[in-house]
CSV table of C-alpha atoms in Angstrom, one decimal:
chain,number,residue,atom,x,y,z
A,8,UNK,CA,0.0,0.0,0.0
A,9,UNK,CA,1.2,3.7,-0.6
A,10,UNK,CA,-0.1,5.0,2.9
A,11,UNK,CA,-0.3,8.8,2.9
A,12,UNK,CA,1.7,10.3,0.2
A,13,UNK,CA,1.7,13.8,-0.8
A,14,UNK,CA,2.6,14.1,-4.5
A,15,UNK,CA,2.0,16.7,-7.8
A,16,UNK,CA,-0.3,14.0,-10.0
A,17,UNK,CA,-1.7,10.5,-10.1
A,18,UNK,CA,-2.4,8.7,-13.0
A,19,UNK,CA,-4.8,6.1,-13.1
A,20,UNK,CA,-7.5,4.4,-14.7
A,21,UNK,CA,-5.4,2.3,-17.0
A,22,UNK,CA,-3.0,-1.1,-17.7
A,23,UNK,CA,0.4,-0.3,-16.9
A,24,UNK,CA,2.6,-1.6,-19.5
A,25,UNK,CA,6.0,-1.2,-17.0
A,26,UNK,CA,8.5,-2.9,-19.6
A,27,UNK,CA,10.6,-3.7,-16.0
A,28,UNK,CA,13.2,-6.1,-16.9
A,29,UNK,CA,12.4,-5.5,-20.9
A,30,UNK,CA,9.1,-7.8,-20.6
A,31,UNK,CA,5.4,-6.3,-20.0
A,32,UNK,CA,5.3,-7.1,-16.9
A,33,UNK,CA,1.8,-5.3,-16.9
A,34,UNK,CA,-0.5,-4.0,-13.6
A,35,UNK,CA,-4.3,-4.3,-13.9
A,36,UNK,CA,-6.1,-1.3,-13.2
A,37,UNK,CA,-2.9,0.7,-12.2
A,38,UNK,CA,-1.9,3.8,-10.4
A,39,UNK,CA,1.2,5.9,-11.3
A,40,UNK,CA,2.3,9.0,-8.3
A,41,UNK,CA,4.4,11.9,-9.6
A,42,UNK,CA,6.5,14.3,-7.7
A,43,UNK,CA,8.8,16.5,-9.0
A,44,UNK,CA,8.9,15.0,-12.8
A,45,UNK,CA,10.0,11.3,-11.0
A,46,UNK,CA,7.7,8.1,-10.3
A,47,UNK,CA,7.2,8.5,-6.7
A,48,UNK,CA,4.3,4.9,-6.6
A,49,UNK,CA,3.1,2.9,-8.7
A,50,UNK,CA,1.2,0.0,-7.9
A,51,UNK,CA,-2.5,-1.5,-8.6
A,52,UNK,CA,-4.8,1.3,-7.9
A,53,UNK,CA,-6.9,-0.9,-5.2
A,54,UNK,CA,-3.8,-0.3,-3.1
A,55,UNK,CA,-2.7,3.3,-3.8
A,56,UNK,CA,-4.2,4.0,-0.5
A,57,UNK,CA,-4.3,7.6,0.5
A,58,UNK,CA,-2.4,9.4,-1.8
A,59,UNK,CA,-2.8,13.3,-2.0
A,60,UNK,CA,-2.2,14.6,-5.1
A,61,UNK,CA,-3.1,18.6,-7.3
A,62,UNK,CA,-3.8,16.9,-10.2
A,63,UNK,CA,-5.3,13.8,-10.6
A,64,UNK,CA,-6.3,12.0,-14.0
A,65,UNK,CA,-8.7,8.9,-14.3
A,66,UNK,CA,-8.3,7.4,-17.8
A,67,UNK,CA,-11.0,5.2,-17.6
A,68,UNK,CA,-9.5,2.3,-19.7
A,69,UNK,CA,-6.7,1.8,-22.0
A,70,UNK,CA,-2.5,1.4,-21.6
A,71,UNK,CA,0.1,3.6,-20.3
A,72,UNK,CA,3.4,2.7,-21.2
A,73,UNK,CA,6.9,4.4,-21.2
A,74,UNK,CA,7.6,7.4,-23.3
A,75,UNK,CA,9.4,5.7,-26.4
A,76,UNK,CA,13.4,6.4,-26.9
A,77,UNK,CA,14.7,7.0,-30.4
A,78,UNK,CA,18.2,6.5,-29.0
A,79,UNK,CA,19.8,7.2,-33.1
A,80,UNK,CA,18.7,9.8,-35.5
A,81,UNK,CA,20.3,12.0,-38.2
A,82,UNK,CA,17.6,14.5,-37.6
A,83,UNK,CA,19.5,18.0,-37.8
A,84,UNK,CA,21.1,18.4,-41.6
A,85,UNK,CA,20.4,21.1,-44.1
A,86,UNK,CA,18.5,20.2,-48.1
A,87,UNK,CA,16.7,17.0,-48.6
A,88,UNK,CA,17.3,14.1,-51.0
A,89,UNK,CA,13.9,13.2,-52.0
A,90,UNK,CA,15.3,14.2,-55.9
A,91,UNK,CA,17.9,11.2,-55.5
A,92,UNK,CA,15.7,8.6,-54.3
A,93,UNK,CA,13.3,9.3,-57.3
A,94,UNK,CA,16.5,9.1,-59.3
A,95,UNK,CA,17.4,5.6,-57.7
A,96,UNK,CA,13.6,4.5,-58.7
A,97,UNK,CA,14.6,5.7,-62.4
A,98,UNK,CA,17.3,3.4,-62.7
A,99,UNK,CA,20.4,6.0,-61.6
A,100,UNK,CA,22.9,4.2,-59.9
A,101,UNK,CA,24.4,5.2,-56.4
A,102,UNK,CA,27.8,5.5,-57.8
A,103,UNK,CA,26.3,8.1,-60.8
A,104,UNK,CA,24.1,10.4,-58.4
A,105,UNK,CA,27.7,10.4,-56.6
A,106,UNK,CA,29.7,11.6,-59.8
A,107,UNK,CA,26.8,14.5,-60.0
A,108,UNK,CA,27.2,15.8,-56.4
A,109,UNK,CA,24.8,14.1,-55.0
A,110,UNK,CA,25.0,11.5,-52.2
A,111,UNK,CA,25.9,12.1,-48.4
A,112,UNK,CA,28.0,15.0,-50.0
A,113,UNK,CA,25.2,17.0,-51.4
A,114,UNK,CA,23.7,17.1,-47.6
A,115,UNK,CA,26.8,18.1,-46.4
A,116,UNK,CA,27.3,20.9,-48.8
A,117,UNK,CA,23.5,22.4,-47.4
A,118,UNK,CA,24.5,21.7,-44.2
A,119,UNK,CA,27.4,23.6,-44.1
A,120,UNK,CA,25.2,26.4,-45.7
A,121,UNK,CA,22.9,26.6,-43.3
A,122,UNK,CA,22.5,28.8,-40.3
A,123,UNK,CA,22.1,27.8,-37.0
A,124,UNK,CA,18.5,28.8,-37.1
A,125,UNK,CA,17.7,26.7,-40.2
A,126,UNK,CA,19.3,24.2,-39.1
A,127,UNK,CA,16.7,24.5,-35.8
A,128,UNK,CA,13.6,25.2,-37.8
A,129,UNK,CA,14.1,22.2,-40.3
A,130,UNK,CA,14.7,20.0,-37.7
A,131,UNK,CA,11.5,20.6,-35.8
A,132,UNK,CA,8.7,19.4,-37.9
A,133,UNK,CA,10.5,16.2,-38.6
A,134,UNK,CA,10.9,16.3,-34.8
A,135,UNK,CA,7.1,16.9,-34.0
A,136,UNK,CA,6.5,14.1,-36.0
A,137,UNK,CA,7.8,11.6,-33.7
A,138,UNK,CA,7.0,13.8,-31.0
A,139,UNK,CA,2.9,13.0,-31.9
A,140,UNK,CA,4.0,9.2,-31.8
A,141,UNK,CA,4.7,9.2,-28.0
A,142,UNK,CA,8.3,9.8,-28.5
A,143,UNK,CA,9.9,11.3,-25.2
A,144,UNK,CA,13.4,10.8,-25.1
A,145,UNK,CA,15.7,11.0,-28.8
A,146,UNK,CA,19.5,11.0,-29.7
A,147,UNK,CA,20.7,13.3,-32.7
A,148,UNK,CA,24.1,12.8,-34.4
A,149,UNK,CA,26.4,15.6,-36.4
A,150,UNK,CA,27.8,14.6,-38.7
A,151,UNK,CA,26.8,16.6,-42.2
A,152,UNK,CA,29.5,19.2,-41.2
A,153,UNK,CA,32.3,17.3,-41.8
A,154,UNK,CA,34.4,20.6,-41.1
A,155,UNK,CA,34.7,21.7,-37.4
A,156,UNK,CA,32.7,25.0,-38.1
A,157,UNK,CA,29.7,22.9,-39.7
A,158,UNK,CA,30.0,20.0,-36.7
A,159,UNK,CA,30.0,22.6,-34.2
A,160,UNK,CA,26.9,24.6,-35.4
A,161,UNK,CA,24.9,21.0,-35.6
A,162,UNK,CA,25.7,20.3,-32.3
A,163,UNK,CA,24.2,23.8,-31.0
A,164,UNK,CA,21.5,23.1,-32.7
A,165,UNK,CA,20.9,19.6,-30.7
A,166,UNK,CA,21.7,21.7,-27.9
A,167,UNK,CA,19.1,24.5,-28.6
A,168,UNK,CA,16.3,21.9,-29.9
A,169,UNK,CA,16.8,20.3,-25.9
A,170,UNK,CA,15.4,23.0,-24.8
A,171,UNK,CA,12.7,23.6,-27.3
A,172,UNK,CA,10.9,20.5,-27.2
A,173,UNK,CA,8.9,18.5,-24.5
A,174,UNK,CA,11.1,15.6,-24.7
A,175,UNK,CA,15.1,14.6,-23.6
A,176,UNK,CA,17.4,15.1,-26.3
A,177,UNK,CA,20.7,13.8,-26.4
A,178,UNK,CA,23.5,15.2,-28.6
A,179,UNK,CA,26.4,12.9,-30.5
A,180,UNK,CA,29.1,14.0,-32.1
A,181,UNK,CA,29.1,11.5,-35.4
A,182,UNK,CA,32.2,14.0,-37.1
A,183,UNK,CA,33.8,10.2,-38.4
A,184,UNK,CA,30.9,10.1,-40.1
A,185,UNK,CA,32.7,10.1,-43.6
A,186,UNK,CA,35.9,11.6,-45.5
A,187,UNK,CA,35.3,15.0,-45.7
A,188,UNK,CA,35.9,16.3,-49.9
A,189,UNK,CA,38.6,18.4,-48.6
A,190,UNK,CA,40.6,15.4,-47.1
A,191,UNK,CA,39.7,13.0,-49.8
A,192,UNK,CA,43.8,12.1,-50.2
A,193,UNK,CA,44.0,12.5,-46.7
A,194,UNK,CA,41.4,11.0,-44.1
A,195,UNK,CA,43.6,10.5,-41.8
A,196,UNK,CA,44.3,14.0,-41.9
A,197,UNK,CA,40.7,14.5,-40.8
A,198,UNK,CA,41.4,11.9,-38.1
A,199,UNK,CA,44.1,13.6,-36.4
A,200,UNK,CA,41.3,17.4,-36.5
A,201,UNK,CA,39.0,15.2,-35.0
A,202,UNK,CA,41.3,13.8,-31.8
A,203,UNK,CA,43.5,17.0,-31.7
A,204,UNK,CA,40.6,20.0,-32.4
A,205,UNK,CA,37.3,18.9,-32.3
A,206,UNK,CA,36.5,16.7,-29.9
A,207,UNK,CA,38.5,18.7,-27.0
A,208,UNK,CA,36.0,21.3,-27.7
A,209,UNK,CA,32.8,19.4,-27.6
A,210,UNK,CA,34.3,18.1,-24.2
A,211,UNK,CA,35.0,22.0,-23.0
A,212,UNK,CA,32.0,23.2,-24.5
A,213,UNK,CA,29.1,20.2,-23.8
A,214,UNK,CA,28.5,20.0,-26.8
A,215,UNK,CA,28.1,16.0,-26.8
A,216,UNK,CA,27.3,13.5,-24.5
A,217,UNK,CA,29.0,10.8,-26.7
A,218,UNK,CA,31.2,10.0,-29.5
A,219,UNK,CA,30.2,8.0,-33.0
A,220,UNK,CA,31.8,7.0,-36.1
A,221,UNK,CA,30.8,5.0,-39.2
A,222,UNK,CA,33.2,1.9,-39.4
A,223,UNK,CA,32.6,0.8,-43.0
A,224,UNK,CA,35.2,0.4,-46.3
A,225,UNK,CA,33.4,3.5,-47.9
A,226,UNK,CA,34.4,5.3,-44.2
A,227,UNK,CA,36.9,4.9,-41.6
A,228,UNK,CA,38.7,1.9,-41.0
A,229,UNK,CA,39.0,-0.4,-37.7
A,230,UNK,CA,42.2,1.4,-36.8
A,231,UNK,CA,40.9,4.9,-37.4
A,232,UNK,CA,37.8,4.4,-35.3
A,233,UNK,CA,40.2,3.2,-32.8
A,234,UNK,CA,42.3,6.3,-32.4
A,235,UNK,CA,39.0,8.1,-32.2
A,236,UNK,CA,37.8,6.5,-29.4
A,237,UNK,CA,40.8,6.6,-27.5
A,238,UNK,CA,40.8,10.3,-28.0
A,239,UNK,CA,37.2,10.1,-26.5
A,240,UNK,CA,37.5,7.9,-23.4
A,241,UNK,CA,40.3,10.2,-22.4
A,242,UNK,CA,38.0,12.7,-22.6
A,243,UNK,CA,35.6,10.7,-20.3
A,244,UNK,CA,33.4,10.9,-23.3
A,245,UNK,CA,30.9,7.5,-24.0
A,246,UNK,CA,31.3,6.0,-27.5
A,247,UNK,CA,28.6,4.1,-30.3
A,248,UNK,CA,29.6,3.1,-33.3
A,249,UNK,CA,27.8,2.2,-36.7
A,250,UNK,CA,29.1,-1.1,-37.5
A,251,UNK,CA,28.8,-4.0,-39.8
A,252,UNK,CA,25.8,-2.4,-42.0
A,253,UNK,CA,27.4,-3.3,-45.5
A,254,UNK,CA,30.4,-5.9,-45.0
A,255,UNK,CA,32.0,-7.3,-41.9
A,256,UNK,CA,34.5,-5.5,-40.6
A,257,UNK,CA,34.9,-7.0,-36.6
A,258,UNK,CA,33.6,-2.8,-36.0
A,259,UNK,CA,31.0,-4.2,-33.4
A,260,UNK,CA,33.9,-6.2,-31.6
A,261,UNK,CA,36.1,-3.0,-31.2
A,262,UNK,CA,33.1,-1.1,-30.0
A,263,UNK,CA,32.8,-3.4,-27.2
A,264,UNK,CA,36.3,-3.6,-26.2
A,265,UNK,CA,35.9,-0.2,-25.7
A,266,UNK,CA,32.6,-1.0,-23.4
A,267,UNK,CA,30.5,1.5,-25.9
A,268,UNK,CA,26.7,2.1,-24.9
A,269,UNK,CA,26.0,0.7,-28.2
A,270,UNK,CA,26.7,-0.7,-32.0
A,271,UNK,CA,24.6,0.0,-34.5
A,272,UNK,CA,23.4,-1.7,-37.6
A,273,UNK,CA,25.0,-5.3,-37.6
A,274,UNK,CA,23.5,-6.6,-40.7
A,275,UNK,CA,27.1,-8.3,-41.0
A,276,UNK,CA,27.9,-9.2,-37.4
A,277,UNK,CA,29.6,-12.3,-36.7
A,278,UNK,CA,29.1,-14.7,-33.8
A,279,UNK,CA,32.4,-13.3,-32.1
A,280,UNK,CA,31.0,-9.7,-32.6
A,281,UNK,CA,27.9,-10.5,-30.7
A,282,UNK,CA,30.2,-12.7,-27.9
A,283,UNK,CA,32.2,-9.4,-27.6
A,284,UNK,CA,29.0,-7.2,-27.0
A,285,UNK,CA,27.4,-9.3,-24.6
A,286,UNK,CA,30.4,-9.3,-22.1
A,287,UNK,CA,30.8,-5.7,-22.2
A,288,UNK,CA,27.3,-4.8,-22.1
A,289,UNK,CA,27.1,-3.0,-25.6
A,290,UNK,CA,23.6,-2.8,-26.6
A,291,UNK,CA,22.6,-3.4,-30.4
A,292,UNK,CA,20.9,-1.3,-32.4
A,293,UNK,CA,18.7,-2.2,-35.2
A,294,UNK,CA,17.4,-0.1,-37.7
A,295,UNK,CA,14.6,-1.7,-40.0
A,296,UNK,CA,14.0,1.5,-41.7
A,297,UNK,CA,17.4,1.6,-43.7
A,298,UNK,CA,17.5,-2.1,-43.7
A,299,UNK,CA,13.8,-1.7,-45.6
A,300,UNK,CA,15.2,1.2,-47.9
A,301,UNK,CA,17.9,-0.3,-49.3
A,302,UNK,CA,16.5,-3.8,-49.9
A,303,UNK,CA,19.5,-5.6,-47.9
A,304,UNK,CA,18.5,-8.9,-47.9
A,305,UNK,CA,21.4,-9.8,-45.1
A,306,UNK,CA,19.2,-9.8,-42.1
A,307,UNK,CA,20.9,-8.8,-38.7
A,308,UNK,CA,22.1,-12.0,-36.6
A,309,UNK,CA,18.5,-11.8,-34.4
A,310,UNK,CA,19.1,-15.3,-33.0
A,311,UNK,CA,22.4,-14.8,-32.1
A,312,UNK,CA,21.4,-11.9,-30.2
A,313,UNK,CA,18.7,-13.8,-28.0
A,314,UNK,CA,21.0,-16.2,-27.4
A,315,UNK,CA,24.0,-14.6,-26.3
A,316,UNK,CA,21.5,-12.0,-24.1
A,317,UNK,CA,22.7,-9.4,-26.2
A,318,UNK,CA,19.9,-6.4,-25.2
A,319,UNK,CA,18.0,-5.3,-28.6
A,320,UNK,CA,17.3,-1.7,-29.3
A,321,UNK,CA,15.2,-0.5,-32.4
A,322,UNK,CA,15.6,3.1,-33.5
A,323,UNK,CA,14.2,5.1,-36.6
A,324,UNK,CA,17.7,6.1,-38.0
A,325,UNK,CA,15.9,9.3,-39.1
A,326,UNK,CA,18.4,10.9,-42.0
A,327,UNK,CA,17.9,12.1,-45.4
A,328,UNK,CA,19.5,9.4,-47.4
A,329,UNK,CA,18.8,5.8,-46.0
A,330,UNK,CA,16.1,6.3,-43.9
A,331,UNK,CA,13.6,9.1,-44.1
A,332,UNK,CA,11.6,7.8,-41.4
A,333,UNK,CA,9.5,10.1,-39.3
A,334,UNK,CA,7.5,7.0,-37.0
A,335,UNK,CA,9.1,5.0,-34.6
A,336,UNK,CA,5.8,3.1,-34.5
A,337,UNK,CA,6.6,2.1,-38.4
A,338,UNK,CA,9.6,0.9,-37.0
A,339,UNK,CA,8.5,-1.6,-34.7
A,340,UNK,CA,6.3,-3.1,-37.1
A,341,UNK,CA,9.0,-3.7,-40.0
A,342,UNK,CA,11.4,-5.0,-37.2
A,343,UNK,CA,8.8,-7.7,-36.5
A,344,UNK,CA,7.8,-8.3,-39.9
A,345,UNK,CA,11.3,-7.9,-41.5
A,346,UNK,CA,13.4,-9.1,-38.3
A,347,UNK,CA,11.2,-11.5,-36.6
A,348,UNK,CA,10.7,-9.6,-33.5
A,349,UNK,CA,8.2,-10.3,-31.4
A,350,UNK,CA,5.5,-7.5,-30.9
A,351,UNK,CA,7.4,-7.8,-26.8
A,352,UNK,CA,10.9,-7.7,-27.9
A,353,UNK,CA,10.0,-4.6,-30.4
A,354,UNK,CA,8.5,-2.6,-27.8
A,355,UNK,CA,11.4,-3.0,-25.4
A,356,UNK,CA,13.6,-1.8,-27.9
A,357,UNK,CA,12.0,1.7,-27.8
A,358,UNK,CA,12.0,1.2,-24.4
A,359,UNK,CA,14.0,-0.1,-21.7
A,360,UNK,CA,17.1,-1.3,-24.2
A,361,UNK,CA,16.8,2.4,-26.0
A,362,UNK,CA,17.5,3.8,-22.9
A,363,UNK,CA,20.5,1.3,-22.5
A,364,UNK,CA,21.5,2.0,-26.0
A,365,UNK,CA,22.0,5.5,-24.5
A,366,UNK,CA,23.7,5.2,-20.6
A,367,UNK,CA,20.0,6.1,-19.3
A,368,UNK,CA,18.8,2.7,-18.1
A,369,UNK,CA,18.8,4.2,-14.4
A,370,UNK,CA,16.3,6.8,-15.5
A,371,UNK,CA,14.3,6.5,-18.5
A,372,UNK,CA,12.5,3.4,-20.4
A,373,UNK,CA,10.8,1.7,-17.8
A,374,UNK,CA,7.6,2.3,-15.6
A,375,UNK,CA,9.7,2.1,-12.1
A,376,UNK,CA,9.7,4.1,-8.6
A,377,UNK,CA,12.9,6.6,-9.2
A,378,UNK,CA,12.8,6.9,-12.9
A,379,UNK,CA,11.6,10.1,-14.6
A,380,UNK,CA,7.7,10.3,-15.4
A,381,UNK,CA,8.1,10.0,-19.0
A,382,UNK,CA,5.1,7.9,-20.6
A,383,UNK,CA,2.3,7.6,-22.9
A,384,UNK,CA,-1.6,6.6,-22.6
A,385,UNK,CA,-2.7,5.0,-25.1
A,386,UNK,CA,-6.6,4.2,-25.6
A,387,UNK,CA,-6.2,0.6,-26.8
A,388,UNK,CA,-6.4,-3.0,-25.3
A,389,UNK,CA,-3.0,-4.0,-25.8
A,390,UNK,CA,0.2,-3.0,-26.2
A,391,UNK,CA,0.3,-5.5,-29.4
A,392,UNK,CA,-1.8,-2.6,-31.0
A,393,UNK,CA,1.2,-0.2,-31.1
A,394,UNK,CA,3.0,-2.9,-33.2
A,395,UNK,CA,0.1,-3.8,-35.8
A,396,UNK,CA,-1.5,-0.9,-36.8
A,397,UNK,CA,0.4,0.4,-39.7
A,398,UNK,CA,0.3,4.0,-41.0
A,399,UNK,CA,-2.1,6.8,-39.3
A,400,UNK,CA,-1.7,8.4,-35.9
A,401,UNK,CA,-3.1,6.4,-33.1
A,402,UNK,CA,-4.3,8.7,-30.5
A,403,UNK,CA,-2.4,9.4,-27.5
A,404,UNK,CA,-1.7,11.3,-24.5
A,405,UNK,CA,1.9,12.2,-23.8
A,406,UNK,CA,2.9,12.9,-20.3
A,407,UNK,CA,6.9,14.7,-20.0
A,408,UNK,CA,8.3,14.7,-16.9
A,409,UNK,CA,4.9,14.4,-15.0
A,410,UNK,CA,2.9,17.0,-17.0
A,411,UNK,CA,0.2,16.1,-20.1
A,412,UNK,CA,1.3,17.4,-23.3
């Protein structure tokens, strides 16, 4: 029983979905106390007892479940690329939209042309989008700099967006994201900016909260993501890496070694990559969307995964080239059609793992006493629902650290 508790809100009048432990674990009829943007209770409501609260909601039916975590996006860049994926339906190869400026370099040249307030206001409806989807908590990458100016003016707008939008946003600093044009004979050169320039001044600045790179033969090598990381953890900064999304390259392996929160991708990882993540705790991170745009046909090793107890994070991958996906929700419905998910295993991966994926599995992604009161009501029967309905907006009612949206 609470007993007497004094708290802001109760929420009640609905199934808690808790996602404790990454599993439903559901309460019948439950109760959820709020003080001070935390989860003060939470318990069946027959034993909430005498709990004294200003606000008080009765829901009269339905699920609440954690806010959901998009813990990797590409959300902040300048231009679009809608042109080149008509040109890709036409018949245009990658390698030919490439030879006309196009590719990851065209977003980098409108990035870099962009201010720091375009780069704000364009990121914001794609943003809202998720927002409307019960989307609380979301990490953004740089990366479409590629010069230290451009990386730095992506990251303040991260920074500025966090304070914009009712939701926790998380900055990463993705500068090994590809060779810049101007060190085309010469990534290594851009290597040695990032260790010896850049990253010094997201640590001295905040900028970040962690460190990426893309660990790919059309990026950086094993060796070069190496130094990068080293550069990082002596900067007490956490690392993620993209890894094993296009050939094998043991990526996911030397992201674990250096315990990162997370690899990302793995279409390609081996059975020693996944052996490697599971005993430093690296979370994976799958992303259907880019999986579904690019008609790979190399599915992520899923079973490996389960077996090993490697924790399973889904994210929407959000960027304007591989995966111009504005609905998490979409995403757990092509990771159980395309990945064999189960409707459970997709929804802790926007969840409880998402928060992993990001160093916040002490705070966010689960219905618990302690963590921060970020969650959803939805008016369905089951939390199944969230994962079969495809397209539209299901209604819902967002509640950010203890107040309705």
């Amino acid at each position: 029983m609470a007993g007497e508790l004094r708290c802001d809100s109760v929420w009640y009048g609905a199934d808690l979905i808790t996602m404790r432990d990454g599993q439903y674990n559901p309460i019948t009829d439950g109760a959820i106390a709020v003080k001070d943007g935390v989860i003060v209770w939470i318990g069946p409501r027959a034993e909430a007892g005498d709990i004294q609260a200003d606000n008080q909601t009765d829901f009269a039916g339905g699920i609440i479940m954690p806010g959901f975590i998009d813990c990797h996006t590409h959300l902040v860049f300048g231009g679009d690329r809608s042109h080149e994926f008509e040109q890709r339906l036409n018949g245009v190869s990658y390698a030919e939209i490439a030879a006309q400026g196009g590719g990851i370099i065209s977003t980098v040249r409108a990035t870099r042309d962009a201010s720091l307030d375009e780069l704000v206001s364009s990121a914001r409806w794609r943003i809202d989008c998720l927002l409307a989807e019960g989307v609380t908590t979301l990490e953004i990458k740089s990366g479409y700099g590629l010069d230290e100016a451009s990386e730095v003016r992506m990251m303040m707008a991260i920074r500025q967006l966090a304070q914009q939008i009712p939701a926790d946003v998380l900055s990463t600093c993705l500068a090994a994201h590809a060779v810049p044009p101007e060190f085309a004979d010469n990534p290594d050169g851009w290597i040695d900016l990032i260790c010896e320039q850049l990253l010094p001044r997201v640590k001295r600045e905040n900028l970040a909260d962690a460190v990426d790179a893309f660990c790919e033969h059309l990026a950086f090598s094993p060796q070069q993501v190496a130094r990068v990381f080293a550069r990082a953890k002596q900067l007490d900064l956490p690392v993620k890496l993209h890894a094993e999304q296009l050939s094998s390259l043991g990526g996911s392996t030397l992201a674990a070694q250096f315990n990162a929160l997370s690899a990302d991708h793995l279409e390609y990882a081996s059975e020693r990559d996944v052996q490697a993540m599971a005993e430093h705790g690296t979370v994976a991170v799958l992303l259907p969307g880019a999986f579904y745009l690019l008609r790979e046909t190399q599915l992520p090793p899923i079973d490996l995964f389960r077996q090993y107890r490697v924790p399973m994070a889904l994210a929407s991958d959000a960027n304007p080239g591989t995966s111009p996906a504005l609905s998490l929700r979409l995403m757990l419905n092509m990771a159980c059609t395309l990945f064999r998910f189960t409707p459970e295993e997709a929804l802790a991966g926007v969840t409880l793992y998402g928060a992993q994926a990001l160093g916040l599995a002490d705070s966010h992604g689960s219905l618990e006493v302690g963590k921060v009161a970020n969650f959803v009501h939805w008016p369905l029967a089951r939390p199944a629902e969230l994962v079969y309905w495809l397209g539209g907006q299901l209604p819902c009612q967002v509640i950010y650290r203890g107040e309705a949206q």
